[in-house]
Short mmCIF file of C-alpha atoms in Angstrom, two decimals:
data_model
loop_
_atom_site.label_atom_id
_atom_site.label_comp_id
_atom_site.label_asym_id
_atom_site.label_seq_id
_atom_site.Cartn_x
_atom_site.Cartn_y
_atom_site.Cartn_z
CA UNK A 257 0.36 0.31 -0.22
CA UNK A 258 0.82 3.59 -0.87
CA UNK A 259 -0.43 5.12 2.24
CA UNK A 260 0.03 8.31 3.09
CA UNK A 261 1.28 9.23 -0.86
CA UNK A 262 -0.15 12.34 -2.84
CA UNK A 263 -1.17 11.87 -6.47
CA UNK A 264 -2.43 14.85 -8.92
CA UNK A 265 -4.46 14.01 -11.84
CA UNK A 266 -4.41 16.89 -14.43
CA UNK A 267 -7.40 16.21 -16.04
CA UNK A 268 -10.02 14.74 -13.97
CA UNK A 269 -12.96 14.75 -15.95
CA UNK A 270 -10.86 13.13 -18.64
CA UNK A 271 -12.16 9.92 -19.85
CA UNK A 272 -9.22 8.56 -18.51
CA UNK A 273 -8.85 9.66 -15.08
CA UNK A 274 -12.09 7.86 -13.48
CA UNK A 275 -10.25 4.58 -14.18
CA UNK A 276 -6.64 5.85 -13.29
CA UNK A 277 -7.90 7.35 -9.69
CA UNK A 278 -9.59 4.04 -8.93
CA UNK A 279 -6.66 1.89 -9.54
CA UNK A 280 -4.64 4.82 -7.62
CA UNK A 281 -6.73 5.12 -4.17
CA UNK A 282 -6.59 1.44 -4.50
CA UNK A 283 -3.21 1.66 -3.98
CA UNK A 284 -3.73 3.67 -0.51
CA UNK A 285 -3.21 7.11 -2.39
CA UNK A 286 -4.85 10.40 -1.46
CA UNK A 287 -6.15 12.26 -4.78
CA UNK A 288 -5.82 15.57 -6.03
CA UNK A 289 -7.97 15.96 -8.97
CA UNK A 290 -8.05 19.15 -11.09
CA UNK A 291 -11.38 19.11 -12.18
CA UNK A 292 -12.60 21.95 -14.96
CA UNK A 293 -16.12 21.66 -14.55
CA UNK A 294 -14.70 22.05 -10.99
CA UNK A 295 -16.00 18.69 -10.09
CA UNK A 296 -19.54 18.50 -11.24
CA UNK A 297 -18.92 15.65 -13.43
CA UNK A 298 -17.08 13.67 -11.34
CA UNK A 299 -18.94 14.13 -8.02
CA UNK A 300 -20.69 10.58 -8.15
CA UNK A 301 -16.94 9.02 -9.16
CA UNK A 302 -15.36 11.09 -6.53
CA UNK A 303 -18.02 10.25 -3.43
CA UNK A 304 -17.37 6.26 -4.50
CA UNK A 305 -14.40 6.35 -4.08
CA UNK A 306 -14.36 8.92 -0.44
CA UNK A 307 -16.89 5.95 0.61
CA UNK A 308 -13.92 3.55 0.34
CA UNK A 309 -11.70 5.96 2.76
CA UNK A 310 -9.87 7.87 0.07
CA UNK A 311 -9.40 11.41 0.71
CA UNK A 312 -9.91 13.45 -2.45
CA UNK A 313 -9.57 17.77 -3.26
CA UNK A 314 -10.71 19.12 -5.79
CA UNK A 315 -9.05 22.17 -7.45
CA UNK A 316 -9.40 23.89 -11.10
CA UNK A 317 -6.46 25.80 -12.75
CA UNK A 318 -6.49 25.37 -16.41
CA UNK A 319 -2.59 24.98 -15.30
CA UNK A 320 -2.04 27.10 -18.45
CA UNK A 321 0.37 29.56 -16.74
CA UNK A 322 3.37 29.89 -14.07
CA UNK A 323 0.78 31.51 -11.94
CA UNK A 324 -1.87 28.50 -12.07
CA UNK A 325 -0.10 25.44 -11.62
CA UNK A 326 2.14 27.47 -8.23
CA UNK A 327 -1.25 28.21 -7.22
CA UNK A 328 -2.21 24.14 -7.33
CA UNK A 329 1.12 23.31 -6.05
CA UNK A 330 0.24 25.15 -3.11
CA UNK A 331 -3.54 24.17 -2.26
CA UNK A 332 -1.81 20.70 -2.53
CA UNK A 333 1.04 21.49 0.11
CA UNK A 334 -2.00 23.27 2.15
CA UNK A 335 -3.78 20.53 2.26
CA UNK A 336 -1.25 17.07 2.00
CA UNK A 337 1.97 18.77 2.94
CA UNK A 338 3.44 16.95 -0.10
CA UNK A 339 3.06 15.80 -3.17
CA UNK A 340 4.45 12.24 -4.84
CA UNK A 341 3.21 11.71 -7.77
CA UNK A 342 1.98 13.83 -11.13
CA UNK A 343 -0.43 11.66 -13.66
CA UNK A 344 -0.51 14.57 -16.66
CA UNK A 345 -3.17 12.90 -18.85
CA UNK A 346 -4.45 16.30 -20.64
CA UNK A 347 -5.56 15.27 -24.07
CA UNK A 348 -6.87 18.21 -25.97
CA UNK A 349 -7.78 17.55 -29.86
CA UNK A 350 -9.70 19.51 -32.69
CA UNK A 351 -9.77 18.89 -36.32
CA UNK A 352 -7.72 20.59 -38.38
CA UNK A 353 -5.23 20.73 -41.30
CA UNK A 354 -1.94 22.30 -42.17
CA UNK A 355 -3.15 24.28 -44.95
CA UNK A 356 -6.26 25.32 -43.18
CA UNK A 357 -5.38 25.76 -38.95
CA UNK A 358 -5.15 28.75 -37.70
CA UNK A 359 -2.88 30.51 -35.02
CA UNK A 360 -5.47 30.72 -32.15
CA UNK A 361 -5.86 27.00 -33.11
CA UNK A 362 -2.49 26.17 -32.93
CA UNK A 363 -1.49 27.69 -30.30
CA UNK A 364 -4.51 26.45 -27.96
CA UNK A 365 -3.87 22.35 -29.19
CA UNK A 366 -0.26 23.29 -28.10
CA UNK A 367 -0.42 24.98 -24.50
CA UNK A 368 -3.57 22.43 -23.67
CA UNK A 369 -1.80 19.56 -24.57
CA UNK A 370 2.05 20.55 -23.67
CA UNK A 371 2.88 23.81 -22.05
CA UNK A 372 0.81 22.02 -19.13
CA UNK A 373 3.19 19.07 -19.34
CA UNK A 374 5.66 20.98 -19.11
CA UNK A 375 5.02 23.71 -16.54
CA UNK A 376 3.47 20.65 -14.21
CA UNK A 377 6.86 18.93 -14.34
CA UNK A 378 9.00 21.71 -13.52
CA UNK A 379 6.99 23.26 -10.93
CA UNK A 380 5.75 19.76 -9.34
CA UNK A 381 8.54 18.24 -9.97
CA UNK A 382 11.32 20.62 -8.23
CA UNK A 383 9.03 19.96 -5.17
CA UNK A 384 9.80 15.89 -5.61
CA UNK A 385 13.35 16.45 -5.96
CA UNK A 386 13.65 18.14 -2.71
CA UNK A 387 12.36 15.11 -1.01
CA UNK A 388 14.50 13.00 -3.05
CA UNK A 389 11.74 10.94 -4.84
CA UNK A 390 8.45 11.45 -7.09
CA UNK A 391 6.85 9.71 -9.95
CA UNK A 392 6.12 11.69 -13.24
CA UNK A 393 3.49 9.93 -15.62
CA UNK A 394 2.35 11.19 -18.90
CA UNK A 395 -0.43 9.34 -20.89
CA UNK A 396 0.45 10.12 -24.16
CA UNK A 397 -0.63 8.39 -27.10
CA UNK A 398 0.66 6.54 -30.23
CA UNK A 399 0.13 9.87 -32.25
CA UNK A 400 3.41 10.96 -30.65
CA UNK A 401 5.37 8.57 -33.56
CA UNK A 402 1.91 8.10 -36.04
CA UNK A 403 0.94 10.91 -38.14
CA UNK A 404 -3.02 11.57 -37.07
CA UNK A 405 -4.28 13.17 -40.39
CA UNK A 406 -6.92 14.91 -38.73
CA UNK A 407 -4.92 17.79 -35.74
CA UNK A 408 -1.08 17.85 -36.68
CA UNK A 409 -1.10 20.34 -33.36
CA UNK A 410 -2.04 16.99 -31.71
CA UNK A 411 0.77 15.11 -32.95
CA UNK A 412 2.95 18.06 -32.76
CA UNK A 413 2.05 18.36 -29.16
CA UNK A 414 2.61 14.54 -28.21
CA UNK A 415 5.79 14.27 -30.12
CA UNK A 416 7.35 17.35 -27.72
CA UNK A 417 5.96 16.02 -24.89
CA UNK A 418 7.66 12.75 -25.40
CA UNK A 419 10.99 14.67 -25.83
CA UNK A 420 9.92 16.23 -22.05
CA UNK A 421 9.89 13.04 -20.16
CA UNK A 422 13.56 12.06 -21.50
CA UNK A 423 14.89 15.82 -20.69
CA UNK A 424 13.29 15.41 -17.25
CA UNK A 425 14.20 11.81 -16.77
CA UNK A 426 17.87 12.88 -16.81
CA UNK A 427 17.66 16.13 -14.67
CA UNK A 428 14.80 15.13 -12.14
CA UNK A 429 16.52 11.72 -12.03
CA UNK A 430 19.41 13.21 -10.49
CA UNK A 431 17.10 13.93 -7.78
CA UNK A 432 15.41 10.66 -7.48
CA UNK A 433 12.24 11.27 -9.72
CA UNK A 434 11.25 8.65 -12.01
CA UNK A 435 9.13 9.88 -15.37
CA UNK A 436 7.82 7.42 -17.65
CA UNK A 437 5.31 7.75 -20.56
CA UNK A 438 2.63 5.95 -22.16
CA UNK A 439 1.73 5.99 -25.86
CA UNK A 440 -1.71 4.88 -25.28
CA UNK A 441 -3.45 3.00 -28.45
CA UNK A 442 -7.09 2.78 -29.97
CA UNK A 443 -9.75 2.74 -27.06
CA UNK A 444 -13.70 2.43 -28.08
CA UNK A 445 -14.55 5.52 -29.95
CA UNK A 446 -11.36 6.37 -30.81
CA UNK A 447 -11.94 5.82 -35.07
CA UNK A 448 -14.71 8.89 -34.99
CA UNK A 449 -12.26 10.90 -31.94
CA UNK A 450 -9.23 10.54 -34.92
CA UNK A 451 -11.31 10.25 -37.78
CA UNK A 452 -9.49 11.61 -40.89
CA UNK A 453 -9.50 12.32 -44.60
CA UNK A 454 -6.20 11.26 -45.50
CA UNK A 455 -5.17 8.56 -43.02
CA UNK A 456 -6.37 4.95 -43.06
CA UNK A 457 -5.08 4.15 -39.30
CA UNK A 458 -8.60 4.01 -37.71
CA UNK A 459 -10.67 1.94 -40.35
CA UNK A 460 -11.26 -1.74 -39.16
CA UNK A 461 -9.43 -0.73 -35.87
CA UNK A 462 -10.87 -3.03 -33.85
CA UNK A 463 -9.53 -5.94 -36.45
CA UNK A 464 -6.11 -4.36 -36.54
CA UNK A 465 -4.91 -5.40 -32.90
CA UNK A 466 -4.01 -8.81 -33.02
CA UNK A 467 -6.15 -10.02 -30.43
CA UNK A 468 -9.30 -7.74 -31.39
CA UNK A 469 -9.49 -6.99 -28.35
CA UNK A 470 -10.04 -3.28 -27.86
CA UNK A 471 -8.37 -1.39 -25.00
CA UNK A 472 -9.80 0.28 -21.71
CA UNK A 473 -8.71 2.91 -19.52
CA UNK A 474 -8.37 0.43 -17.40
CA UNK A 475 -5.69 -1.29 -18.88
CA UNK A 476 -4.19 2.04 -19.05
CA UNK A 477 -4.89 2.60 -15.40
CA UNK A 478 -2.96 -0.90 -13.99
CA UNK A 479 -0.08 0.27 -15.70
CA UNK A 480 -0.32 3.85 -14.74
CA UNK A 481 -0.76 1.81 -11.13
CA UNK A 482 3.11 0.26 -11.67
CA UNK A 483 4.64 3.15 -12.86
CA UNK A 484 3.12 5.24 -9.73
CA UNK A 485 4.82 2.90 -7.08
CA UNK A 486 8.11 1.82 -5.93
CA UNK A 487 8.80 -1.23 -7.40
CA UNK A 488 9.28 0.45 -10.86
CA UNK A 489 12.15 2.62 -9.88
CA UNK A 490 14.42 1.45 -12.16
CA UNK A 491 12.09 2.50 -15.26
CA UNK A 492 13.03 5.98 -15.87
CA UNK A 493 12.81 8.20 -19.37
CA UNK A 494 11.33 5.41 -20.79
CA UNK A 495 8.28 5.56 -23.40
CA UNK A 496 5.82 2.01 -23.16
CA UNK A 497 3.29 1.69 -25.70
CA UNK A 498 0.14 0.58 -24.81
CA UNK A 499 -2.14 -0.04 -27.97
CA UNK A 500 -2.50 -4.61 -28.06
CA UNK A 501 0.18 -4.46 -31.08
CA UNK A 502 -2.30 -2.16 -33.50
CA UNK A 503 0.81 0.03 -34.44
CA UNK A 504 2.59 -3.15 -36.04
CA UNK A 505 -0.46 -4.10 -38.33
CA UNK A 506 -0.08 -3.62 -41.76
CA UNK A 507 -1.38 -6.64 -43.34
CA UNK A 508 -5.22 -6.52 -43.23
CA UNK A 509 -6.03 -10.08 -44.93
CA UNK A 510 -4.38 -11.14 -41.91
CA UNK A 511 -6.54 -9.70 -39.71
CA UNK A 512 -8.75 -11.63 -37.13
CA UNK A 513 -12.66 -11.58 -37.62
CA UNK A 514 -13.23 -12.25 -33.66
CA UNK A 515 -11.92 -11.01 -30.56
CA UNK A 516 -9.53 -14.06 -28.77
CA UNK A 517 -12.16 -15.15 -25.81
CA UNK A 518 -9.96 -16.45 -22.47
CA UNK A 519 -10.20 -20.64 -21.89
CA UNK B 298 19.04 26.52 -67.09
CA UNK B 299 16.60 28.30 -65.35
CA UNK B 300 17.42 28.93 -61.81
CA UNK B 301 15.30 27.15 -59.44
CA UNK B 302 14.34 29.28 -55.78
CA UNK B 303 14.86 28.28 -52.10
CA UNK B 304 13.73 29.65 -49.16
CA UNK B 305 15.68 29.49 -46.22
CA UNK B 306 15.12 30.52 -42.88
CA UNK B 307 17.76 31.77 -40.44
CA UNK B 308 20.36 31.72 -43.20
CA UNK B 309 22.37 34.42 -41.87
CA UNK B 310 24.60 31.81 -39.87
CA UNK B 311 25.67 28.43 -39.21
CA UNK B 312 23.50 25.87 -40.78
CA UNK B 313 21.19 27.96 -43.03
CA UNK B 314 23.98 29.89 -44.52
CA UNK B 315 26.13 26.43 -45.33
CA UNK B 316 22.81 25.55 -46.96
CA UNK B 317 22.16 28.40 -48.87
CA UNK B 318 25.71 27.78 -50.49
CA UNK B 319 25.58 24.93 -51.59
CA UNK B 320 21.72 24.99 -53.49
CA UNK B 321 23.72 28.06 -55.08
CA UNK B 322 26.17 26.24 -56.42
CA UNK B 323 23.61 23.85 -57.91
CA UNK B 324 21.80 26.30 -59.76
CA UNK B 325 19.30 27.88 -56.47
CA UNK B 326 17.98 31.60 -56.37
CA UNK B 327 18.08 31.89 -52.20
CA UNK B 328 15.79 33.73 -49.95
CA UNK B 329 17.85 34.83 -47.36
CA UNK B 330 15.82 35.15 -44.61
CA UNK B 331 16.85 36.42 -40.70
CA UNK B 332 15.73 37.65 -38.14
CA UNK B 333 18.97 39.62 -36.26
CA UNK B 334 21.90 38.60 -38.08
CA UNK B 335 22.34 40.50 -40.46
CA UNK B 336 25.48 40.97 -41.59
CA UNK B 337 25.73 37.40 -41.33
CA UNK B 338 22.96 37.07 -43.73
CA UNK B 339 24.85 39.86 -46.03
CA UNK B 340 28.05 37.72 -46.26
CA UNK B 341 25.63 35.41 -47.26
CA UNK B 342 24.19 36.74 -49.83
CA UNK B 343 27.87 37.45 -50.73
CA UNK B 344 28.79 34.37 -51.28
CA UNK B 345 25.99 33.18 -53.51
CA UNK B 346 26.90 35.56 -55.70
CA UNK B 347 30.32 34.30 -55.97
CA UNK B 348 29.43 31.10 -56.75
CA UNK B 349 26.71 32.82 -59.52
CA UNK B 350 23.68 32.68 -58.12
CA UNK B 351 20.97 35.66 -56.60
CA UNK B 352 19.82 36.14 -53.31
CA UNK B 353 17.25 38.05 -52.03
CA UNK B 354 17.44 39.41 -48.44
CA UNK B 355 14.19 38.80 -46.62
CA UNK B 356 14.30 39.75 -42.73
CA UNK B 357 11.57 38.24 -40.44
CA UNK B 358 10.42 37.18 -37.53
CA UNK B 359 9.57 32.94 -38.12
CA UNK B 360 7.14 33.66 -35.36
CA UNK B 361 4.96 36.36 -36.47
CA UNK B 362 2.39 35.09 -39.25
CA UNK B 363 2.13 38.30 -40.95
CA UNK B 364 5.92 38.88 -41.09
CA UNK B 365 6.42 34.96 -42.25
CA UNK B 366 3.58 35.63 -45.18
CA UNK B 367 5.30 38.64 -46.45
CA UNK B 368 8.58 37.17 -46.58
CA UNK B 369 7.17 34.31 -48.76
CA UNK B 370 5.60 37.57 -50.73
CA UNK B 371 8.68 39.37 -51.18
CA UNK B 372 10.67 35.90 -52.13
CA UNK B 373 7.85 34.70 -54.72
CA UNK B 374 7.46 38.81 -56.34
CA UNK B 375 11.00 38.68 -56.60
CA UNK B 376 12.28 34.98 -58.64
CA UNK B 377 8.04 34.50 -59.28
CA UNK B 378 7.70 31.00 -57.08
CA UNK B 379 8.89 28.90 -54.42
CA UNK B 380 10.54 25.31 -55.51
CA UNK B 381 12.55 24.01 -51.97
CA UNK B 382 11.36 25.62 -48.38
CA UNK B 383 13.77 25.11 -45.74
CA UNK B 384 13.25 25.42 -42.11
CA UNK B 385 16.17 26.26 -39.91
CA UNK B 386 15.42 29.05 -38.15
CA UNK B 387 15.68 27.84 -34.54
CA UNK B 388 16.96 29.40 -30.95
CA UNK B 389 18.54 27.97 -28.36
CA UNK B 390 18.33 29.02 -24.79
CA UNK B 391 21.09 26.56 -23.02
CA UNK B 392 18.43 26.23 -20.13
CA UNK B 393 17.67 23.17 -18.68
CA UNK B 394 14.19 22.38 -17.19
CA UNK B 395 13.93 24.21 -13.57
CA UNK B 396 15.86 27.20 -15.19
CA UNK B 397 13.30 28.22 -17.88
CA UNK B 398 11.14 30.64 -17.45
CA UNK B 399 7.76 30.76 -18.93
CA UNK B 400 8.87 33.70 -21.46
CA UNK B 401 11.75 31.93 -22.57
CA UNK B 402 9.31 29.02 -22.52
CA UNK B 403 7.14 30.60 -25.17
CA UNK B 404 10.07 32.22 -27.37
CA UNK B 405 11.41 28.59 -27.97
CA UNK B 406 8.13 27.24 -29.27
CA UNK B 407 7.26 29.36 -30.92
CA UNK B 408 10.57 29.90 -32.98
CA UNK B 409 11.62 26.61 -33.04
CA UNK B 410 8.20 24.46 -33.82
CA UNK B 411 5.44 27.24 -34.84
CA UNK B 412 7.87 29.17 -36.59
CA UNK B 413 8.29 25.61 -39.20
CA UNK B 414 4.57 25.97 -39.12
CA UNK B 415 3.62 29.08 -40.19
CA UNK B 416 6.38 29.36 -43.15
CA UNK B 417 4.87 25.41 -44.11
CA UNK B 418 1.63 26.88 -44.38
CA UNK B 419 2.62 29.77 -45.82
CA UNK B 420 4.61 28.03 -49.13
CA UNK B 421 1.82 26.09 -49.56
CA UNK B 422 -0.23 28.10 -52.18
CA UNK B 423 2.48 28.48 -54.35
CA UNK B 424 3.95 24.69 -54.10
CA UNK B 425 0.10 23.72 -54.67
CA UNK B 426 -0.41 25.88 -57.98
CA UNK B 427 2.57 23.75 -59.15
CA UNK B 428 1.90 20.66 -58.25
CA UNK B 429 5.71 20.23 -56.59
CA UNK B 430 7.47 20.89 -54.01
CA UNK B 431 10.04 20.11 -51.40
CA UNK B 432 10.03 21.29 -47.61
CA UNK B 433 13.54 20.07 -45.51
CA UNK B 434 13.05 20.79 -41.96
CA UNK B 435 16.47 20.82 -40.07
CA UNK B 436 16.21 19.38 -36.47
CA UNK B 437 18.69 17.81 -34.55
CA UNK B 438 19.40 14.80 -32.97
CA UNK B 439 17.76 15.78 -29.91
CA UNK B 440 14.59 15.27 -31.83
CA UNK B 441 15.45 12.07 -30.15
CA UNK B 442 17.89 11.91 -27.99
CA UNK B 443 17.68 14.06 -24.84
CA UNK B 444 20.07 17.37 -24.70
CA UNK B 445 20.66 17.33 -21.24
CA UNK B 446 21.24 20.83 -21.07
CA UNK B 447 18.05 22.52 -23.38
CA UNK B 448 14.58 21.02 -22.20
CA UNK B 449 12.52 22.92 -24.33
CA UNK B 450 14.86 23.02 -27.80
CA UNK B 451 14.57 18.94 -27.09
CA UNK B 452 10.80 19.60 -27.14
CA UNK B 453 10.54 21.58 -30.40
CA UNK B 454 12.62 18.96 -32.17
CA UNK B 455 10.24 16.15 -31.35
CA UNK B 456 7.42 18.47 -32.17
CA UNK B 457 9.11 18.98 -35.47
CA UNK B 458 9.27 14.92 -36.01
CA UNK B 459 5.28 14.89 -35.76
CA UNK B 460 4.96 18.21 -38.09
CA UNK B 461 7.33 16.73 -41.25
CA UNK B 462 5.02 13.08 -40.62
CA UNK B 463 2.09 14.86 -41.16
CA UNK B 464 2.87 17.51 -43.41
CA UNK B 465 3.91 14.60 -45.68
CA UNK B 466 0.68 12.65 -45.39
CA UNK B 467 -0.67 15.95 -45.72
CA UNK B 468 0.88 17.66 -48.89
CA UNK B 469 1.69 14.67 -50.75
CA UNK B 470 -1.77 15.42 -52.59
CA UNK B 471 -0.16 18.55 -54.13
CA UNK B 472 2.82 16.76 -55.42
CA UNK B 473 5.01 17.94 -52.06
CA UNK B 474 7.42 15.70 -49.92
CA UNK B 475 8.30 16.65 -46.58
CA UNK B 476 11.56 15.79 -44.99
CA UNK B 477 14.13 15.65 -41.99
CA UNK B 478 17.39 16.56 -41.33
CA UNK B 479 18.71 15.63 -37.71
CA UNK B 480 22.03 17.03 -37.32
CA UNK B 481 24.35 16.11 -34.74
CA UNK B 482 26.56 18.21 -33.39
CA UNK B 483 27.84 20.96 -36.18
CA UNK B 484 30.74 23.46 -35.92
CA UNK B 485 28.91 26.60 -36.35
CA UNK B 486 31.20 28.99 -35.21
CA UNK B 487 29.67 31.34 -32.48
CA UNK B 488 27.04 30.25 -30.58
CA UNK B 489 23.69 31.62 -29.37
CA UNK B 490 22.18 31.07 -25.95
CA UNK B 491 23.64 30.80 -22.65
CA UNK B 492 26.79 28.33 -21.77
CA UNK B 493 25.76 25.05 -21.17
CA UNK B 494 25.04 25.45 -17.52
CA UNK B 495 26.08 22.30 -15.74
CA UNK B 496 29.62 22.23 -17.39
CA UNK B 497 32.58 23.18 -15.10
CA UNK B 498 35.24 23.75 -17.07
CA UNK B 499 36.87 20.63 -15.91
CA UNK B 500 34.42 19.01 -17.06
CA UNK B 501 34.57 21.12 -20.87
CA UNK B 502 37.86 19.99 -21.30
CA UNK B 503 37.49 16.12 -20.19
CA UNK B 504 34.37 16.42 -22.75
CA UNK B 505 36.76 17.86 -25.36
CA UNK B 506 38.88 14.87 -24.95
CA UNK B 507 36.10 12.60 -25.27
CA UNK B 508 34.62 13.98 -28.11
CA UNK B 509 37.91 13.71 -30.40
CA UNK B 510 38.81 10.64 -29.57
CA UNK B 511 35.55 8.81 -28.82
CA UNK B 512 32.38 10.36 -29.28
CA UNK B 513 32.48 11.12 -32.86
CA UNK B 514 33.87 8.07 -35.31
CA UNK B 515 34.64 9.42 -38.43
CA UNK B 516 37.55 12.30 -36.32
CA UNK B 517 34.75 15.97 -36.55
CA UNK B 518 31.94 17.49 -36.05
CA UNK B 519 29.45 18.26 -38.72
CA UNK B 520 30.42 21.68 -41.20
CA UNK B 521 27.39 23.55 -42.42
CA UNK B 522 28.16 22.11 -45.89
CA UNK B 523 27.75 18.79 -44.87
CA UNK B 524 24.55 19.60 -43.96
CA UNK B 525 23.90 21.49 -47.13
CA UNK B 526 25.39 18.56 -49.56
CA UNK B 527 22.69 16.59 -47.75
CA UNK B 528 19.96 19.20 -48.56
CA UNK B 529 20.72 19.52 -52.35
CA UNK B 530 20.50 15.50 -52.54
CA UNK B 531 16.96 15.86 -50.81
CA UNK B 532 15.99 18.13 -53.16
CA UNK B 533 17.31 16.66 -56.49
CA UNK B 534 15.78 14.64 -59.07
CA UNK B 535 16.61 11.31 -57.33
CA UNK B 536 14.44 11.64 -53.89
CA UNK B 537 11.18 12.09 -55.15
CA UNK B 538 9.76 9.18 -53.31
CA UNK B 539 11.42 10.34 -50.48
CA UNK B 540 9.00 11.71 -47.90
CA UNK B 541 8.04 12.08 -44.41
CA UNK B 542 11.69 10.34 -43.58
CA UNK B 543 14.27 11.41 -40.76
CA UNK B 544 18.00 11.22 -42.06
CA UNK B 545 19.75 11.17 -39.26
CA UNK B 546 23.40 13.48 -40.22
CA UNK B 547 25.93 12.89 -37.46
CA UNK B 548 28.45 10.80 -38.56
CA UNK B 549 27.07 8.27 -36.53
CA UNK B 550 28.18 10.14 -33.47
CA UNK B 551 24.43 8.65 -31.92
CA UNK B 552 26.23 5.33 -32.01
CA UNK B 553 29.10 5.71 -29.56
#
């Protein structure tokens, strides 16, 4: 158990957050949930976690400025006196093209996906470094390597965060903080999220996973849970692709028709 | 033979200058972009003229969309089109993760990444009209290997990797190709930015000794003209099927 450990989740309203929060609470961690909806969208989930004994703090911040991130860190320190785990799971996508994208949309997507990651890493990572321990985990995407064909700023952002991970793994690693990244692959509905007029990556996307078993946020949460505890201390600067083999696929005629069933 | 046209950003110094000269040698007129290195850019123009080319000096901050638009228009007005864009203008602060402030973060992200996007977007109409165009993004080995001395610089190089891949698949329909060169250490003379922060004098001497003996298998760092030669190859007729690629150009130093 990770009693007395405190984890911060950067976007508690996002689809990935519910499973991650549950997993970390199961590990005994207290949770600070950054909720853009001020807790409205996650009220029931928070109550369920509190009923199982988890200590929860809700904060609301865009995390796009130094001042904003410092403000959140101050709130965390005031309430819990420490921060052990940062989960950066902000994942904002809007369809656009290089030819047509305007500056404000580009800036918004880069700021939300990259600047928040940088500032949280810099400011919260420095706090962890003082105590010579900590875990930073980015929930990123396979699109830090695979182009989307639907939202280039999103892919640029993921490419930038991938290098942030490696830089921070060296810089903060010397102070006992490990920094890792998950390249999340397809979950149900990603064919709509990443619908592209150019790329065919998400056509028959479930069948491009060799087992034809789609990933879930519970799969993600399991990996986050491992990365967030001491057992993973030697894992640092890694980017772990969590996609069931999806991005390895290219021979359509070899796709399975039906999902592999457990015996 | 009619001369082709290339626009090179950050062509007043180092790698950009080396590329400009090499492209001029193979028959290009060059739009020489600079922002603060006017003397360097004038020298680039002289060197272009020495090898029989024509250069146009175009000052623009690549992080400013309007200035980029005007820069591209100036090159097209003077030379009649743009065949090649080389995105090269970049800023390196040599600040580590904890030493960056927000203003410097924004500045590096805007020049090194947004600037590449703006320039790419600005040349599309002209390349699209001719159903042909080559874009070369100058990145760095630090798009894959961390610098350990400039966090945001490496982040922008990671972003450029994806800009190249996204551009390659989006712009292929217009007959355009987009590729990246990832140079390793290149001797560019005077360097911008702060000195590398965590390197003591003793460590620097040790690094230099190590550099010459074991870090560079070919016994030297790169030269600007090495990058120029690669660009010249990548814009040639032999590479029309090359797109979305990243070519590491480091004399195998990344493997050491």
